[in-house]
């Protein structure tokens, strides 16, 4: 009997961490290199494997609060002063999933100096782990990409050492200095194989995820994609709700319907690599801008397909701009090579895109939407049976879409309010 593939939390976290670092060549691998240094320190200081796991989740996702490409690039500057803000936004996103409770606390204070007054309810253990992350983040931002790593070691070690007892705990700096004496520490750090190196280091408890946990994590990433821009702030939630409902109508099992919901939450994940200037452009995109957009499902595929147990979800999510006649993008798969789950996602995506309101235009009503979908089915673009399933229960499905998007819109307003408060007083975050 074939065993069901199990999705492991560390694998999921590291793959999703990759997606956030895709944003810009400067940021590629930043969170994983940071995780590498932080974990080497935690290990060598003898921290418990469960704490190492919390530190791994926190470091691999520590910049999750930097939502736009523009913010991310700015933060890679070693002297960036956004510090407190993105930490608070990231912590708020992470704490929505219970297994990230500690990681969220670590992320919240990962730019706090060692000598700063501890915040309310802040434990010594969290403070120490956050300081390891702070130092690791500082090191990665101090290193110059494209220059040999070993020639930079002396300067980086001196830079960190000068901050001992101020920014960083003296014990943590001492431990870092000992590790920094090994060339292999730096060669691992600078290796393009950092993902397998991190996996190989893991002596932390491996957590298998159930569907509910996967939905919760996928929802965090759905918010990251949507909340970058008020133009599309509820799009993903709408697509996910419609795709799940259509899957049920196409006789998918309850489990497959929930996997479809997860695929819906993640379908536009690759959009994290699209700058806001393109994403928010109200008018027509020029050909170069459209090329950037066309790469987003390619990224979605490559991020999700590295997660063991996500093979089907990766295809359902990433083929949503493919078309039955082969005229979609970016893989140009056609006909039978597009599985039913992906055909459902294609219909859910087009349906949501035309019916949702955008700040610069109102969504279409039934009388305009159905002819669009039916024409796309007639011309061999979308699956006829899926479009028929939607047509049959149009009003019900449209209500589900708008309910899901309304809930998400109020979450978005809440998110914007908290982000604004944070930028007015970063120290409170
Ligand atoms: Fe960072
Ligand atoms: Fe898309
Ligand atoms: Fe989409």
Coordinates of C-alpha atoms and ligand atoms in Angstrom, one line a residue:
X1 CA 0.0 0.0 0.0
X2 CA 1.3 3.5 -0.9
X3 CA 1.7 5.7 2.1
X4 CA 0.2 9.2 1.9
X5 CA 3.0 11.8 1.6
X6 CA 3.4 13.7 4.8
X7 CA 4.0 17.5 4.8
X8 CA 6.7 18.5 7.3
X9 CA 6.7 21.9 8.9
X10 CA 10.4 22.6 8.5
X11 CA 10.3 21.7 4.8
X12 CA 7.3 23.9 4.3
X13 CA 8.9 26.8 6.2
X14 CA 12.2 26.6 4.3
X15 CA 10.5 26.5 1.0
X16 CA 8.2 29.4 1.8
X17 CA 11.2 31.3 3.1
X18 CA 12.7 30.8 -0.4
X19 CA 9.7 32.5 -1.9
X20 CA 10.2 35.6 0.2
X21 CA 13.8 35.8 -0.8
X22 CA 13.0 35.5 -4.5
X23 CA 12.2 39.1 -4.6
X24 CA 15.5 40.6 -5.6
X25 CA 19.0 39.3 -6.4
X26 CA 20.3 41.1 -3.3
X27 CA 17.9 39.2 -1.0
X28 CA 18.2 35.7 -2.5
X29 CA 19.0 33.3 0.3
X30 CA 19.1 36.1 2.9
X31 CA 16.7 34.5 5.4
X32 CA 18.3 31.0 5.0
X33 CA 21.8 32.3 5.5
X34 CA 20.5 34.2 8.5
X35 CA 19.0 31.0 9.8
X36 CA 22.2 29.2 9.2
X37 CA 24.3 31.5 11.4
X38 CA 21.6 31.8 14.1
X39 CA 21.3 28.0 14.3
X40 CA 25.0 27.4 14.4
X41 CA 25.2 29.7 17.3
X42 CA 22.2 28.2 19.1
X43 CA 23.6 24.7 18.6
X44 CA 27.1 25.5 19.7
X45 CA 25.7 27.2 22.8
X46 CA 23.8 24.0 23.6
X47 CA 20.2 25.2 23.2
X48 CA 17.5 22.6 23.3
X49 CA 16.4 21.2 19.9
X50 CA 12.9 22.6 20.4
X51 CA 14.3 26.1 20.9
X52 CA 16.4 25.5 17.8
X53 CA 13.2 24.7 15.9
X54 CA 11.6 28.0 17.0
X55 CA 14.7 29.9 16.0
X56 CA 14.7 28.2 12.6
X57 CA 11.1 29.1 11.9
X58 CA 11.8 32.7 13.1
X59 CA 15.0 33.2 11.2
X60 CA 13.8 31.6 8.0
X61 CA 10.7 33.9 8.0
X62 CA 12.1 36.9 9.9
X63 CA 11.5 39.4 7.1
X64 CA 8.0 38.2 6.4
X65 CA 6.7 41.7 7.3
X66 CA 8.6 43.3 4.4
X67 CA 5.8 43.0 2.0
X68 CA 7.0 44.8 -1.1
X69 CA 10.0 44.4 -3.3
X70 CA 10.9 48.0 -2.6
X71 CA 10.8 47.6 1.2
X72 CA 12.9 44.4 0.9
X73 CA 15.6 46.0 -1.2
X74 CA 15.8 48.9 1.2
X75 CA 16.2 46.6 4.2
X76 CA 19.2 44.8 2.7
X77 CA 21.2 47.9 3.3
X78 CA 23.1 47.2 6.5
X79 CA 22.2 50.7 7.8
X80 CA 18.5 50.6 7.0
X81 CA 16.4 52.1 9.8
X82 CA 13.0 50.4 9.2
X83 CA 14.0 47.9 11.9
X84 CA 11.1 48.0 14.4
X85 CA 8.3 48.3 11.8
X86 CA 8.6 45.2 9.7
X87 CA 9.4 43.1 12.8
X88 CA 6.0 44.0 14.3
X89 CA 4.1 43.4 11.0
X90 CA 5.9 40.0 10.6
X91 CA 5.2 39.0 14.2
X92 CA 1.5 39.8 13.8
X93 CA 1.3 37.6 10.6
X94 CA 3.2 34.7 12.2
X95 CA 1.2 34.5 15.5
X96 CA -1.9 33.5 13.6
X97 CA -0.5 30.0 13.5
X98 CA -0.1 28.4 16.9
X99 CA 3.1 26.5 16.1
X100 CA 4.7 29.9 15.3
X101 CA 3.9 31.4 18.7
X102 CA 7.5 31.5 19.9
X103 CA 8.8 32.3 16.4
X104 CA 6.5 35.3 16.4
X105 CA 7.8 36.5 19.7
X106 CA 11.4 36.2 18.4
X107 CA 10.6 38.0 15.2
X108 CA 8.9 40.9 17.0
X109 CA 12.1 41.8 18.8
X110 CA 14.7 40.7 16.3
X111 CA 16.0 44.2 15.8
X112 CA 16.1 45.0 19.6
X113 CA 19.5 45.9 21.0
X114 CA 20.8 43.6 23.8
X115 CA 20.9 46.6 26.2
X116 CA 17.3 47.7 25.4
X117 CA 14.8 47.4 28.2
X118 CA 12.8 44.1 27.8
X119 CA 9.2 44.5 26.6
X120 CA 6.2 43.3 28.6
X121 CA 5.9 39.5 28.9
X122 CA 9.3 39.1 27.2
X123 CA 11.2 36.1 28.6
X124 CA 15.0 35.8 28.8
X125 CA 14.9 32.8 26.5
X126 CA 13.2 34.7 23.7
X127 CA 15.5 37.6 24.2
X128 CA 18.6 35.4 23.8
X129 CA 17.2 33.7 20.6
X130 CA 16.2 37.0 19.1
X131 CA 19.6 38.4 19.7
X132 CA 21.2 35.4 17.9
X133 CA 18.9 36.2 15.0
X134 CA 19.7 39.9 15.2
X135 CA 23.4 39.2 15.0
X136 CA 23.0 36.7 12.1
X137 CA 20.9 39.2 10.2
X138 CA 23.5 41.9 10.7
X139 CA 26.3 39.6 9.4
X140 CA 24.4 38.7 6.3
X141 CA 23.7 42.3 5.5
X142 CA 27.3 43.3 6.2
X143 CA 28.7 40.8 3.6
X144 CA 29.2 42.1 0.1
X145 CA 27.7 39.8 -2.5
X146 CA 29.9 38.9 -5.5
X147 CA 33.1 39.2 -3.5
X148 CA 34.9 36.2 -2.1
X149 CA 33.6 35.4 1.4
X150 CA 36.9 34.5 3.1
X151 CA 38.5 37.8 2.4
X152 CA 35.6 39.5 4.2
X153 CA 35.7 37.5 7.4
X154 CA 38.2 39.7 9.3
X155 CA 36.2 42.9 8.7
X156 CA 32.8 41.3 9.5
X157 CA 34.1 39.8 12.7
X158 CA 35.6 43.1 13.8
X159 CA 32.4 44.9 13.0
X160 CA 30.4 42.5 15.1
X161 CA 32.9 42.5 17.9
X162 CA 32.7 46.2 18.2
X163 CA 29.0 45.8 19.0
X164 CA 29.5 43.2 21.8
X165 CA 27.8 44.4 25.0
X166 CA 25.8 47.0 23.0
X167 CA 23.8 45.6 20.1
X168 CA 24.7 42.0 20.9
X169 CA 25.2 39.8 24.0
X170 CA 28.9 39.4 24.7
X171 CA 28.4 35.6 25.0
X172 CA 26.7 35.4 21.6
X173 CA 29.5 37.4 20.0
X174 CA 32.1 35.2 21.6
X175 CA 30.4 32.1 20.2
X176 CA 30.2 33.7 16.8
X177 CA 33.9 34.6 16.9
X178 CA 34.7 30.9 17.6
X179 CA 32.6 29.7 14.7
X180 CA 34.0 32.4 12.4
X181 CA 37.5 30.9 12.8
X182 CA 36.4 27.9 10.7
X183 CA 36.5 28.4 6.9
X184 CA 33.8 25.8 6.5
X185 CA 31.4 27.9 8.5
X186 CA 31.7 30.7 5.9
X187 CA 31.8 28.4 2.9
X188 CA 28.5 26.8 4.1
X189 CA 27.1 30.3 4.7
X190 CA 28.0 31.4 1.2
X191 CA 27.1 28.2 -0.5
X192 CA 24.3 28.1 -3.1
X193 CA 23.3 24.8 -1.5
X194 CA 22.2 26.5 1.7
X195 CA 18.8 24.9 1.7
X196 CA 20.1 21.3 2.0
X197 CA 22.8 22.4 4.4
X198 CA 20.1 23.8 6.7
X199 CA 18.0 20.6 6.4
X200 CA 21.0 18.6 7.2
X201 CA 21.6 20.6 10.4
X202 CA 18.2 19.9 11.7
X203 CA 18.1 18.0 15.0
X204 CA 14.9 19.8 15.9
X205 CA 11.7 17.8 16.4
X206 CA 10.1 17.3 13.0
X207 CA 6.4 18.2 13.0
X208 CA 4.0 16.6 10.5
X209 CA 1.2 18.9 9.4
X210 CA -2.5 18.0 9.2
X211 CA -4.8 19.8 6.7
X212 CA -5.9 22.4 9.2
X213 CA -2.3 23.4 10.0
X214 CA -1.5 23.6 6.2
X215 CA -4.6 25.8 5.7
X216 CA -3.4 28.1 8.5
X217 CA 0.1 28.5 7.1
X218 CA -1.2 28.9 3.5
X219 CA -3.5 31.7 4.8
X220 CA -0.5 33.6 6.2
X221 CA 1.1 33.5 2.7
X222 CA -2.2 34.4 1.1
X223 CA -2.2 37.6 3.2
X224 CA 1.4 38.3 2.3
X225 CA 0.5 38.2 -1.4
X226 CA -2.8 40.1 -1.1
X227 CA -1.9 42.7 1.6
X228 CA 1.0 44.2 -0.5
X229 CA -1.5 46.2 -2.4
X230 CA -5.0 47.6 -1.8
X231 CA -5.6 46.9 -5.6
X232 CA -5.6 43.1 -5.0
X233 CA -6.0 43.0 -1.3
X234 CA -8.7 40.3 -1.3
X235 CA -8.1 38.5 -4.6
X236 CA -6.5 35.4 -3.3
X237 CA -9.1 34.7 -0.7
X238 CA -11.8 35.1 -3.4
X239 CA -10.0 32.6 -5.8
X240 CA -9.5 30.1 -3.0
X241 CA -13.2 30.1 -1.9
X242 CA -14.4 29.7 -5.5
X243 CA -11.9 27.0 -6.3
X244 CA -12.9 25.0 -3.2
X245 CA -16.6 25.3 -4.0
X246 CA -16.1 24.3 -7.7
X247 CA -14.0 21.3 -6.6
X248 CA -16.9 20.1 -4.5
X249 CA -19.2 20.5 -7.4
X250 CA -16.8 18.6 -9.6
X251 CA -17.1 15.7 -7.1
X252 CA -13.6 16.1 -5.5
X253 CA -13.4 14.4 -2.0
X254 CA -13.6 16.6 1.1
X255 CA -9.9 16.2 1.5
X256 CA -9.2 17.2 -2.1
X257 CA -11.5 20.2 -1.7
X258 CA -9.4 21.4 1.3
X259 CA -6.2 20.9 -0.7
X260 CA -7.8 23.0 -3.4
X261 CA -8.4 25.8 -0.9
X262 CA -4.7 25.6 0.1
X263 CA -3.7 25.7 -3.6
X264 CA -6.0 28.7 -4.0
X265 CA -4.4 30.5 -1.1
X266 CA -1.0 29.9 -2.7
X267 CA -1.8 30.3 -6.4
X268 CA -0.2 33.8 -6.8
X269 CA 2.7 33.2 -4.4
X270 CA 5.2 34.0 -7.1
X271 CA 3.8 37.5 -7.2
X272 CA 6.0 38.4 -4.2
X273 CA 8.7 38.8 -6.9
X274 CA 6.7 41.4 -8.7
X275 CA 7.4 45.1 -7.7
X276 CA 4.5 47.1 -6.4
X277 CA 5.0 49.6 -9.2
X278 CA 3.9 47.0 -11.6
X279 CA 1.3 45.3 -9.4
X280 CA -0.4 48.6 -8.6
X281 CA -0.3 50.1 -12.1
X282 CA -3.9 50.9 -12.9
X283 CA -3.5 51.2 -16.7
X284 CA -2.2 48.7 -19.3
X285 CA 1.2 47.0 -18.6
X286 CA 3.9 47.6 -21.2
X287 CA 5.5 44.4 -22.7
X288 CA 8.5 44.5 -20.2
X289 CA 6.2 44.8 -17.2
X290 CA 4.0 42.0 -18.6
X291 CA 7.1 39.8 -18.8
X292 CA 7.6 40.2 -15.1
X293 CA 4.0 39.3 -14.4
X294 CA 4.3 36.2 -16.6
X295 CA 7.0 34.8 -14.4
X296 CA 4.8 34.7 -11.3
X297 CA 3.3 31.2 -11.8
X298 CA 6.7 29.9 -12.8
X299 CA 7.9 31.0 -9.3
X300 CA 4.8 29.6 -7.7
X301 CA 5.5 26.2 -9.2
X302 CA 9.1 26.1 -8.2
X303 CA 8.5 27.1 -4.7
X304 CA 5.7 24.7 -4.0
X305 CA 7.2 21.8 -5.8
X306 CA 10.0 21.7 -3.3
X307 CA 7.6 20.9 -0.5
X308 CA 7.2 17.1 0.0
X309 CA 3.5 16.2 -0.2
X310 CA 2.6 19.3 -2.2
X311 CA 3.1 17.8 -5.6
X312 CA -0.6 18.1 -6.6
X313 CA -1.2 21.4 -4.9
X314 CA 1.8 22.8 -6.8
X315 CA 0.3 22.0 -10.1
X316 CA -3.2 23.1 -9.3
X317 CA -1.9 26.4 -8.0
X318 CA 0.8 27.1 -10.6
X319 CA -1.1 26.2 -13.8
X320 CA -3.8 28.8 -13.4
X321 CA -2.6 30.8 -16.4
X322 CA -2.3 27.8 -18.6
X323 CA -5.0 27.3 -21.2
X324 CA -6.5 24.1 -22.8
X325 CA -5.4 25.3 -26.2
X326 CA -1.8 25.7 -25.1
X327 CA -1.9 29.5 -25.4
X328 CA -1.5 30.2 -21.7
X329 CA 1.8 30.8 -19.8
X330 CA 4.5 30.0 -18.7
X331 CA 4.7 26.3 -19.3
X332 CA 2.3 26.1 -22.4
X333 CA 0.9 22.8 -21.2
X334 CA -2.4 21.9 -23.0
X335 CA -5.4 19.7 -23.0
X336 CA -5.2 16.5 -21.0
X337 CA -1.9 17.7 -19.5
X338 CA -3.7 20.2 -17.5
X339 CA -5.3 18.2 -14.6
X340 CA -8.9 19.0 -13.6
X341 CA -7.7 20.7 -10.3
X342 CA -5.7 23.2 -12.4
X343 CA -8.6 23.8 -14.8
X344 CA -10.8 24.6 -11.8
X345 CA -8.2 27.1 -10.6
X346 CA -8.1 28.7 -14.1
X347 CA -11.8 29.3 -14.0
X348 CA -11.8 30.5 -10.3
X349 CA -9.0 32.9 -11.1
X350 CA -10.7 34.4 -14.2
X351 CA -14.1 34.5 -12.5
X352 CA -12.7 36.3 -9.4
X353 CA -10.5 38.7 -11.4
X354 CA -13.5 40.0 -13.4
X355 CA -16.1 40.0 -10.7
X356 CA -14.1 41.6 -7.9
X357 CA -14.1 45.3 -7.4
X358 CA -10.8 47.1 -7.9
X359 CA -10.1 50.7 -6.8
X360 CA -10.1 51.8 -10.5
X361 CA -13.1 49.8 -11.7
X362 CA -16.2 48.0 -10.5
X363 CA -16.4 44.2 -10.9
X364 CA -18.7 42.7 -13.5
X365 CA -22.2 41.4 -12.8
X366 CA -23.7 38.1 -13.9
X367 CA -24.8 39.4 -17.3
X368 CA -21.3 40.4 -18.2
X369 CA -19.4 37.6 -16.5
X370 CA -21.1 34.6 -17.9
X371 CA -20.6 35.6 -21.6
X372 CA -16.9 36.2 -20.9
X373 CA -16.5 32.7 -19.3
X374 CA -18.6 31.0 -21.9
X375 CA -16.7 32.5 -24.8
X376 CA -13.4 31.4 -23.2
X377 CA -14.9 27.8 -22.8
X378 CA -16.1 27.9 -26.5
X379 CA -12.8 29.0 -27.8
X380 CA -10.9 26.2 -26.1
X381 CA -9.3 28.3 -23.3
X382 CA -11.2 27.2 -20.2
X383 CA -12.8 23.9 -19.3
X384 CA -16.4 23.7 -20.5
X385 CA -17.5 21.4 -17.7
X386 CA -16.1 23.6 -15.0
X387 CA -17.7 26.7 -16.5
X388 CA -21.0 24.9 -16.7
X389 CA -20.7 23.9 -13.0
X390 CA -20.1 27.6 -12.1
X391 CA -23.0 28.7 -14.4
X392 CA -25.4 26.3 -12.7
X393 CA -24.9 27.8 -9.3
X394 CA -23.7 31.2 -10.3
X395 CA -25.4 33.3 -7.6
X396 CA -24.4 31.0 -4.8
X397 CA -20.8 30.8 -5.8
X398 CA -20.6 34.6 -6.4
X399 CA -22.0 35.2 -2.9
X400 CA -19.4 32.9 -1.5
X401 CA -16.7 34.8 -3.3
X402 CA -17.9 38.2 -2.1
X403 CA -18.4 37.0 1.5
X404 CA -14.8 35.6 1.6
X405 CA -13.5 38.8 0.1
X406 CA -15.5 41.0 2.5
X407 CA -14.0 39.1 5.5
X408 CA -10.6 39.5 4.0
X409 CA -11.2 43.3 3.3
X410 CA -11.8 43.9 7.0
X411 CA -8.7 41.9 7.9
X412 CA -6.8 44.1 5.4
X413 CA -8.1 47.4 7.0
X414 CA -7.1 46.1 10.4
X415 CA -3.6 45.2 9.0
X416 CA -3.2 48.7 7.4
X417 CA -4.3 50.3 10.7
X418 CA -1.7 48.3 12.7
X419 CA 1.0 49.0 10.2
X420 CA 0.3 52.7 10.3
X421 CA 0.4 52.7 14.1
X422 CA 3.7 50.8 13.9
X423 CA 5.3 53.4 11.6
X424 CA 4.1 56.2 13.9
X425 CA 5.7 54.5 17.0
X426 CA 8.0 51.6 16.0
X427 CA 9.1 51.0 19.5
X428 CA 5.7 49.7 20.5
X429 CA 5.9 46.8 18.0
Ligands
LIG1 FE1 16.7 40.4 7.4
LIG2 FE1 -2.0 34.7 -11.3
LIG3 FE1 -4.8 35.2 -9.3

